[in-house]
Amino acid sequence: MSQKFPRLFFILLAVLFALNLLQASFTELIYDEAYYWYYAQNMAWGYFDHPSMVAFLIKLSSLLFDGELGVRLMSCVLSAGTYILLWLLIDNPKKKDYVIHFFLLVFSFTLMNAYGFLTLPDTSLLFFTALFLWLYKRFLKVEDTITTIGLGLVMAALMYSKYHAVLVILFVFASNYKLVFNKKAWLSVILALICYTPHFVWLYQNDFVSITFHLYERPNQAYSFDEFTLGYFLNIVAIIGLLFYWIYDSLFKFKVTDKFSKALVYLVYGVLIFFFISSFNRRVQAQWAIVITIPLAIIAFNHLLENSKSRKWMYRIGIVSLVLLMYARAWMIYHPLFPMYFETHGNKEWVNELKTKSEGVPILFENSYRRASMYEFYSGIPAISLNTYMYRKNQYSIDDSEEQMRGKKVMFVSKYRKSGDISYMHLDSTVFHGIYIDDFQSYRKLKCIVEKPETGIKYSLKVYNPYSFDVPLKQLKYTISYSNEHKQVKQMRPLKVNSISPQESLLKSKDTISYTFELPLSKMENPSYFRIGIAENNLPPGLNGKPIKIE
């Protein structure tokens, strides 16, 4: 072990691990972390937005610690593991003389740095990408059983981390087409699919809700070069940090010498080209291309070892990056260090204010899974996101959180209201108003199934009740929302429906009632989609139907 890892490596790794533990302990959660913490309260093989690895890591962390470290411990562990794997993936014997350069280089990758203590799906994606490359490199040398099984398990772990992981597997395998004829490579793939089967089953049981949302229902916007394509190029600079020039320069100068180095190049360029093409259709988020930082770190460090001029500049800029990133880390904990608010600032304050003013009753946040999960984490009081026609579905749309509130006195909190029983303000000066609801009853899971008419203008509407109880029909009001070609809602109108079933007062459990309706006139010019919603008990209309293309 000492031959592979100099003593200085372990000293710096221990310092970094301790730094990440302290950062994880004293930095308030960001909203996505709180949302994934909410995942972990009810373990499953999948969740609305992501597979289950992020929830699993949080669950493991919570077994040992409470609070923020109970969310982030495993991220600190995986980050240390990623540094170790990166070191092992570099064969150059000169590396032992440049341990400090190695840590400065990897620490300077902005998002990789942040994922050293934040718990997000990309945290495990980075670790398992590094582990997958290490196992693949070993597989190219010795196709033994242990490596074959390891590749299969790690491919499954990659996919449980994030759906984008398929790009890692695809481009690495594309770099070596002969794997198509390799029996042990196929054995790894089959093992990965077997391990991933529980998630496939979960998707099937939940009507492929994640796939349907991301591919068909997610709102978009009209193409903008500045926001989409130019924004993409800015993002792939931002995820690298101050060393972006030298790191990308090392990529351009990199020479493929074997199958492994070819895999590194295919992975970087494959991901970059894939999301470049995607940028003409949608805004590409910075973290979507995060996996390129693993092969880029390997390529850049090898270049640094062989090029003294680049080594000198990368070292100098690495120190500047270290200072700036350490300052940014301190600011994430202590807001006065920089005059701008971040997600880690002030959450405990607004949570405590709302908890006090609401007298500790459960909270319904209109259209905010972020605030609901953050509030529940810091207050210990149940909270859910009540999703309306102006928003999107999320984990609160498919779990049983609605039932935890049913029949209870709750508070409905919205930033769209002008008044209420209480009010409070976020640090960004957004004012929220809350009103009490003494007996909360909602039916967000009622399903509206629309069938287009073969002739005429009357659509058919079937409303299915998935609940274990009957639903009073008099409590329901139907609405229709019109949206543009990018599924952005522009108008909502009441919808008159005509029953074709015998007059009933209740929609029986697991039963369906049928209606017909005509599309009401829209003030919106040439709407592209409509969606049926149900407003129950004076609550805002929900997302009960799917977006329907207007022919």
Coordinates of C-alpha atoms in Angstrom, one line a residue, residues 85-86 88-91 129-137 140 167-176 248 250-252 254-272 291-303:
L85 CA -9.4 5.9 -7.1
L86 CA -8.2 8.8 -9.2
L88 CA -4.8 4.6 -8.6
L89 CA -5.9 5.4 -12.1
I90 CA -2.7 7.3 -12.8
D91 CA 0.2 5.0 -13.7
T129 CA -17.7 6.6 -12.3
A130 CA -14.2 6.5 -10.9
L131 CA -14.7 3.0 -9.5
F132 CA -16.1 1.8 -12.9
L133 CA -13.1 3.2 -14.7
W134 CA -10.7 1.5 -12.3
L135 CA -12.5 -1.8 -12.7
Y136 CA -12.6 -1.4 -16.5
K137 CA -8.8 -0.7 -16.5
L140 CA -8.5 -4.9 -19.8
L167 CA -23.8 7.8 -20.8
V168 CA -20.7 6.6 -18.8
I169 CA -21.4 3.0 -19.6
L170 CA -22.3 3.6 -23.2
F171 CA -19.3 5.7 -24.1
V172 CA -16.8 3.5 -22.4
F173 CA -18.1 0.5 -24.1
A174 CA -18.3 2.4 -27.4
S175 CA -14.6 3.0 -27.2
N176 CA -14.0 -0.8 -27.4
Y248 CA -9.1 21.5 -21.5
S250 CA -4.5 19.0 -21.7
L251 CA -7.5 17.2 -23.2
F252 CA -6.8 18.6 -26.7
F254 CA -3.8 14.1 -25.0
K255 CA -2.7 11.2 -27.1
V256 CA -4.5 7.9 -27.1
T257 CA -2.0 5.1 -26.4
D258 CA -4.2 2.2 -25.3
K259 CA -7.8 1.1 -24.8
F260 CA -8.1 2.7 -21.4
S261 CA -6.9 6.1 -22.6
K262 CA -9.3 5.8 -25.5
A263 CA -12.1 5.2 -23.1
L264 CA -11.2 8.4 -21.2
V265 CA -11.4 10.4 -24.5
Y266 CA -14.6 8.8 -25.6
L267 CA -16.2 9.5 -22.2
V268 CA -15.3 13.2 -22.2
Y269 CA -16.1 14.0 -25.8
G270 CA -19.2 11.7 -25.9
V271 CA -20.7 13.5 -22.9
L272 CA -19.8 16.9 -24.2
V291 CA -18.9 12.9 -15.0
I292 CA -16.3 14.4 -17.4
T293 CA -14.4 15.7 -14.4
I294 CA -13.2 12.2 -13.5
P295 CA -11.5 11.4 -16.9
L296 CA -10.4 15.1 -17.1
A297 CA -8.7 14.9 -13.7
I298 CA -6.7 11.8 -14.9
I299 CA -5.8 13.4 -18.2
A300 CA -4.8 16.8 -16.7
F301 CA -2.6 15.3 -14.0
N302 CA -0.8 13.1 -16.5
H303 CA -0.2 16.2 -18.6

